[in-house]
mmCIF file of C-alpha atoms in Angstrom:
data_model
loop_
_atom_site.group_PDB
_atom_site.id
_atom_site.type_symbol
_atom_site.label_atom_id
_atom_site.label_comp_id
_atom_site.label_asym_id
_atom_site.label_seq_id
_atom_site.Cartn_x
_atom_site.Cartn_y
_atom_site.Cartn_z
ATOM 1 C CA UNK A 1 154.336 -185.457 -55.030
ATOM 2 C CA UNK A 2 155.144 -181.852 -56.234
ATOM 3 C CA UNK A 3 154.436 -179.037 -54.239
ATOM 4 C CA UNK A 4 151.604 -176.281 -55.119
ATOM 5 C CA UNK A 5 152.813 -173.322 -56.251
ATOM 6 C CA UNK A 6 152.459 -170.628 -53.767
ATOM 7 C CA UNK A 7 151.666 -167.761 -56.461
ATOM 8 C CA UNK A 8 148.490 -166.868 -58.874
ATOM 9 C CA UNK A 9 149.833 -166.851 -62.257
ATOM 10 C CA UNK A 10 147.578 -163.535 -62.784
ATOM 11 C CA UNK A 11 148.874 -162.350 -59.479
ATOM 12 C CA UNK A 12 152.644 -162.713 -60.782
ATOM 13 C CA UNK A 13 151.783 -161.087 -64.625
ATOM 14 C CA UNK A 14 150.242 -158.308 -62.634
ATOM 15 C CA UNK A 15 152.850 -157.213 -60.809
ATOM 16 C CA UNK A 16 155.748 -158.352 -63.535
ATOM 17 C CA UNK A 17 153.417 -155.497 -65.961
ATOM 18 C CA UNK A 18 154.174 -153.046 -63.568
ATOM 19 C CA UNK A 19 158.343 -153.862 -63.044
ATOM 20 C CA UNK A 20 158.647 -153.900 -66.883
ATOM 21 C CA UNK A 21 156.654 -150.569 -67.199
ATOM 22 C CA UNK A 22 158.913 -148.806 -65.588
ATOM 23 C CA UNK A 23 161.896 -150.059 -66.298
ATOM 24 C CA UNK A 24 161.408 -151.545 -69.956
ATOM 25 C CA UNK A 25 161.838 -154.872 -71.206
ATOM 26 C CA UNK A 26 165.751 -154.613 -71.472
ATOM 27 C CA UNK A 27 166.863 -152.978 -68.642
ATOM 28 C CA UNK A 28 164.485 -155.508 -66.575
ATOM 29 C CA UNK A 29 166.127 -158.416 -64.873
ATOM 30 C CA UNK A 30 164.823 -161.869 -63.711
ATOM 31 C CA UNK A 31 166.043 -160.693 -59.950
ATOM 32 C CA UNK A 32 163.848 -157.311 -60.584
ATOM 33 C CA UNK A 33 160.495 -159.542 -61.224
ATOM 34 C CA UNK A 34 161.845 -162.066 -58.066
ATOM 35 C CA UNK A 35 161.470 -158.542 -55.842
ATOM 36 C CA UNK A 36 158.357 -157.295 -56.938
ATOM 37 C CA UNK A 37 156.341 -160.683 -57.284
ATOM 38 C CA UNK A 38 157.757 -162.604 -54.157
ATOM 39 C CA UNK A 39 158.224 -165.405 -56.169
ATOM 40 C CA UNK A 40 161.752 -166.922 -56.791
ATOM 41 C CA UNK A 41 163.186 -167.937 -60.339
ATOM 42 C CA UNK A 42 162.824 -171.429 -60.051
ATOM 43 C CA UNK A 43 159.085 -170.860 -59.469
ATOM 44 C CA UNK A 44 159.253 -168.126 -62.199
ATOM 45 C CA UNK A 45 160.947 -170.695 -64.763
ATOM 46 C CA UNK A 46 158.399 -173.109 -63.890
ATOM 47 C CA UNK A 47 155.366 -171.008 -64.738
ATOM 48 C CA UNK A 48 157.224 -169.421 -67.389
ATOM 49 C CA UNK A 49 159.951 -170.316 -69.227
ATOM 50 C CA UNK A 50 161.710 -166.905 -68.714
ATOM 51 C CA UNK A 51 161.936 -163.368 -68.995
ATOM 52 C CA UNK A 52 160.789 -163.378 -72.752
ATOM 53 C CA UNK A 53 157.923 -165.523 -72.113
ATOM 54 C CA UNK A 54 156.938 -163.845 -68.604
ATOM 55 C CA UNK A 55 157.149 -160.459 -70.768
ATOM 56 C CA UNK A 56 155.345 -161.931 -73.428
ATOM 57 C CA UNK A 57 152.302 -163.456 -71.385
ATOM 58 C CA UNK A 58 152.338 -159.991 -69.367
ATOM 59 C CA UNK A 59 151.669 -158.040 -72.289
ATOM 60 C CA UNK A 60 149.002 -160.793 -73.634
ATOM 61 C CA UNK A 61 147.315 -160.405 -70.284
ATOM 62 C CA UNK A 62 147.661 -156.334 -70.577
ATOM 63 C CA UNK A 63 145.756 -156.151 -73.525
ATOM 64 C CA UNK A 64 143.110 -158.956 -72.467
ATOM 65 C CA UNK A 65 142.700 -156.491 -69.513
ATOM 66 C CA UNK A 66 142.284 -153.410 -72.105
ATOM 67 C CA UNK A 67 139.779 -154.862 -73.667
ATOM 68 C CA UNK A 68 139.610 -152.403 -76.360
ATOM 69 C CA UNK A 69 137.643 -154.997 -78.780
ATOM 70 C CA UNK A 70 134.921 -154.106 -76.556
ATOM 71 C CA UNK A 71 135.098 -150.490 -76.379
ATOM 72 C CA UNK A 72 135.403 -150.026 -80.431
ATOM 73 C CA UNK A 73 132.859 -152.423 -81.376
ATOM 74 C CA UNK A 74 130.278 -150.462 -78.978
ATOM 75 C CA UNK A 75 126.797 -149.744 -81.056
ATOM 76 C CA UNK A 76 126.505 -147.184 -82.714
ATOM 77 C CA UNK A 77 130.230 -147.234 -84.575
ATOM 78 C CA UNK A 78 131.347 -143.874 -84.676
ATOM 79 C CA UNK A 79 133.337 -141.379 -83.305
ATOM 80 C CA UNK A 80 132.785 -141.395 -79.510
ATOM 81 C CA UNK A 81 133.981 -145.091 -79.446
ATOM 82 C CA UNK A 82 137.525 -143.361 -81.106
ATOM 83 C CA UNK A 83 137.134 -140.676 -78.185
ATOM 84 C CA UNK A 84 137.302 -143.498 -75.676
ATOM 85 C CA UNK A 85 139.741 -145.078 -77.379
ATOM 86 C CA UNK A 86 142.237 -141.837 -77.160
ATOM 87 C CA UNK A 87 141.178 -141.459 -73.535
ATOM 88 C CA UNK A 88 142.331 -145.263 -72.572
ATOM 89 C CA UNK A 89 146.002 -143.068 -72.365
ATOM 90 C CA UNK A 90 144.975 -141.923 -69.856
ATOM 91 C CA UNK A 91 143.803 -144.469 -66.782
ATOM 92 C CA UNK A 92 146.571 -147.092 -66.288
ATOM 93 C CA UNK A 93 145.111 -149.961 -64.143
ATOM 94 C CA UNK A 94 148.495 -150.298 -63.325
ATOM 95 C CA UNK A 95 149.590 -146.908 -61.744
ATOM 96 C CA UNK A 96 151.662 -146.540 -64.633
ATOM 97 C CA UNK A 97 152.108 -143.816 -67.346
ATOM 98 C CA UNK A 98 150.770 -144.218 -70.973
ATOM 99 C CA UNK A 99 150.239 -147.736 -72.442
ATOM 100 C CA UNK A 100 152.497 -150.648 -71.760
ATOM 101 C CA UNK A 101 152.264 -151.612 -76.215
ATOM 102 C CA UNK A 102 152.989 -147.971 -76.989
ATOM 103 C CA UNK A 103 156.317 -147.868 -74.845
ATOM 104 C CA UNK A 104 157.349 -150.961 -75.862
ATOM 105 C CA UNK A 105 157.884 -149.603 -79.105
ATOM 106 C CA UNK A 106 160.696 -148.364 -78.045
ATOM 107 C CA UNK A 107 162.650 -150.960 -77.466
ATOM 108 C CA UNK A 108 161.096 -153.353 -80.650
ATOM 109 C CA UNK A 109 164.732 -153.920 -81.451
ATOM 110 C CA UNK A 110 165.207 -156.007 -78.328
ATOM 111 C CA UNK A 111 162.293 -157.456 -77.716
ATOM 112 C CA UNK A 112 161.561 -161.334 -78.382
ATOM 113 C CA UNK A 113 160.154 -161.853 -82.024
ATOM 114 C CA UNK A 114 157.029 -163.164 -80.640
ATOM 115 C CA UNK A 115 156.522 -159.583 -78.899
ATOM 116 C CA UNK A 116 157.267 -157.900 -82.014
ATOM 117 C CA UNK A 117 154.499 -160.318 -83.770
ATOM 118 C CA UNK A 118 152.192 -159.243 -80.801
ATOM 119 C CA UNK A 119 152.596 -155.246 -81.131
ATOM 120 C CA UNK A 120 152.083 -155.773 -85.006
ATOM 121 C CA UNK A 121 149.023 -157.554 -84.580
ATOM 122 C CA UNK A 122 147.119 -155.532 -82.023
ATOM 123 C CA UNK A 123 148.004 -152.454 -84.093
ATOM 124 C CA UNK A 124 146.599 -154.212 -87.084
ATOM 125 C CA UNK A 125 143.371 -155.252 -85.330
ATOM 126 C CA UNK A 126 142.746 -151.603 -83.452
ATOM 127 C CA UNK A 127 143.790 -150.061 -86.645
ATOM 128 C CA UNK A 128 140.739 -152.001 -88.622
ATOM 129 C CA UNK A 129 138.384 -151.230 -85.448
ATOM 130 C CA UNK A 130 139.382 -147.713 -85.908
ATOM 131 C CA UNK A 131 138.806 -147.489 -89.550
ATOM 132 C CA UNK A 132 135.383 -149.254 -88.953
ATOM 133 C CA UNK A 133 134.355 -146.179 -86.435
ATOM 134 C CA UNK A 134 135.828 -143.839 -88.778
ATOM 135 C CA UNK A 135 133.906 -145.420 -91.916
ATOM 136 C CA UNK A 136 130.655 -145.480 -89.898
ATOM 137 C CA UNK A 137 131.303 -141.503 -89.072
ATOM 138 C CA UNK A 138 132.726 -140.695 -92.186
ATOM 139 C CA UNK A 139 131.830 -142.144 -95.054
ATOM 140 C CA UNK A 140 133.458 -140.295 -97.574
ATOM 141 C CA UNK A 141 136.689 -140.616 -95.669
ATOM 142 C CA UNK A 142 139.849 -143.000 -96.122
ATOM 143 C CA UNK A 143 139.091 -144.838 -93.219
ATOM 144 C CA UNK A 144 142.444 -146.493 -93.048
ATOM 145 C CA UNK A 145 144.378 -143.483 -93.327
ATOM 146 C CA UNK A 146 142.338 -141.520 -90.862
ATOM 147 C CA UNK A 147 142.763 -145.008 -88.317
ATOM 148 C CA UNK A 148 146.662 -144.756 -89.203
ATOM 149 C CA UNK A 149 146.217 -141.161 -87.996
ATOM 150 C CA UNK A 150 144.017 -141.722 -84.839
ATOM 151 C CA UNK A 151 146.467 -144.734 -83.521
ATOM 152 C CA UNK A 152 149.549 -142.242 -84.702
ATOM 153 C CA UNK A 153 148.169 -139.536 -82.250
ATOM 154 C CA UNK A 154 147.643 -142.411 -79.260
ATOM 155 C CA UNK A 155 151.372 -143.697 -79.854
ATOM 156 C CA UNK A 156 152.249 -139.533 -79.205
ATOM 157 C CA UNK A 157 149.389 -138.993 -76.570
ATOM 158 C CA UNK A 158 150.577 -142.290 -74.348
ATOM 159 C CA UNK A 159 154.356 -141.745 -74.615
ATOM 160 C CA UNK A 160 153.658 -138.171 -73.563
ATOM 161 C CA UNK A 161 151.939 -139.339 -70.134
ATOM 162 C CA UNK A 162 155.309 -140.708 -69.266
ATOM 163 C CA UNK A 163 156.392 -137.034 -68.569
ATOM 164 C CA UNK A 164 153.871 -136.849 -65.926
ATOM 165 C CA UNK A 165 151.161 -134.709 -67.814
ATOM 166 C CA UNK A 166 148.918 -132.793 -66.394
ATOM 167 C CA UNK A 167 145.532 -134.649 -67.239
ATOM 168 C CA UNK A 168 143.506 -131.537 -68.206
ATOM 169 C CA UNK A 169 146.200 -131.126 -70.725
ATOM 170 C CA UNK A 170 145.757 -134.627 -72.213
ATOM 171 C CA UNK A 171 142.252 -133.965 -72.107
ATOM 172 C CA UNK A 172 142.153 -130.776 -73.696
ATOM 173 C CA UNK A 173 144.698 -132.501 -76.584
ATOM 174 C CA UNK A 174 141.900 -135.573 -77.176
ATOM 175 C CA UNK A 175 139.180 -133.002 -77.506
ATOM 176 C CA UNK A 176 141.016 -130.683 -79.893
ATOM 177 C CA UNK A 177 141.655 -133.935 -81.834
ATOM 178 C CA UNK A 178 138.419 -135.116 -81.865
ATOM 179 C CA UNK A 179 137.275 -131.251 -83.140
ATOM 180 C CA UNK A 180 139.106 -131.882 -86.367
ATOM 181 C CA UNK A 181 137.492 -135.219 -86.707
ATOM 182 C CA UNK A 182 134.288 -133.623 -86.138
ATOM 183 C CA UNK A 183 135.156 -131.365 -88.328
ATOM 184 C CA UNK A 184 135.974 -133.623 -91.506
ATOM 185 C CA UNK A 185 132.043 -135.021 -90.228
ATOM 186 C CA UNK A 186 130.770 -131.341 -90.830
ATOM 187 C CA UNK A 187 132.370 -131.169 -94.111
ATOM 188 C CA UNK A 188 130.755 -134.471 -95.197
ATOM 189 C CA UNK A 189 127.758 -133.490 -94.717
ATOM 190 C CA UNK A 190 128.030 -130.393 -96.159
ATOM 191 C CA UNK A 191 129.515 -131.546 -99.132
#
């Protein structure tokens, strides 16, 4: 008769999230997660099968937790969904700074390739939610281009937080952001 495991699964991806936020994927070691989760490798390799697939469920369980299908298919599409969107960069449900896909950009040459598949995807779907908003907003816009923009800006905006930014800063950024987008509504109206 095996023994029950003496660990949540969520319990174990929650606090793995927060070892590889601050210390990146590569510079994270099996013996790092064992210290932070309480939870020993053998236990580790039997829930997961190791680092890359702990990483890789972590970050699948980061962006469940995001939820930012949610947030830009809100009624009405438009630009205050893409205003909440920019301000996700700034509350981390983990205590951490910026967002766990954004950072983990920089290290895309070392992640696993099913990471790499992950980051693409995400960007791909928020990129489409993004150009729906800024469709919906702006009609005579290229939605796409503006949503390559918009998720350009977030990349910059999160990455930023991990120098400790003052939040009234990162506020002040968003809303001069979201001035120009207003803007280019002005414009298409006036046109």
């Amino acid at each position: 008769m095996s023994r029950p495991k003496g660990f949540s699964r969520e319990g174990v991806l929650r606090k793995a999230i927060g070892v590889f936020w601050k210390k990146g994927y590569a510079d994270t070691s099996l013996q790092d997660i064992e210290r932070a989760t309480g939870v020993n490798k053998s236990g580790l390799y039997a829930e997961f099968r190791g680092k890359d697939d702990l990483f890789t469920e972590g970050l699948k369980f980061y962006l469940e937790q995001a939820d930012t299908d949610a947030l830009l298919s809100a009624q009405p599409l438009g630009l205050d969904n893409v205003e909440r969107f920019l301000s996700l960069g700034l509350r981390c449900a983990y205590g951490s700074p910026g967002c766990l896909l954004v950072n983990s950009l920089r290290e895309v040459a070392v992640l696993p390739p099913a990471v790499e598949t992950l980051i693409r995807e995400n960007r791909r779907k928020l990129r489409s939610a993004l150009a729906r908003n800024l469709e919906a907003a702006l009609p005579s816009c290229d939605a796409k281009e503006l949503a390559d923009q918009v998720l350009t800006f977030f990349s910059g905006l999160t990455i930023e937080q991990n120098l400790a930014t003052d939040e009234r800063e990162t506020r002040r950024k968003i809303a001069s952001f979201m001035r120009l987008l207003r803007g280019q509504q002005g414009a298409a109206v006036d046109s």
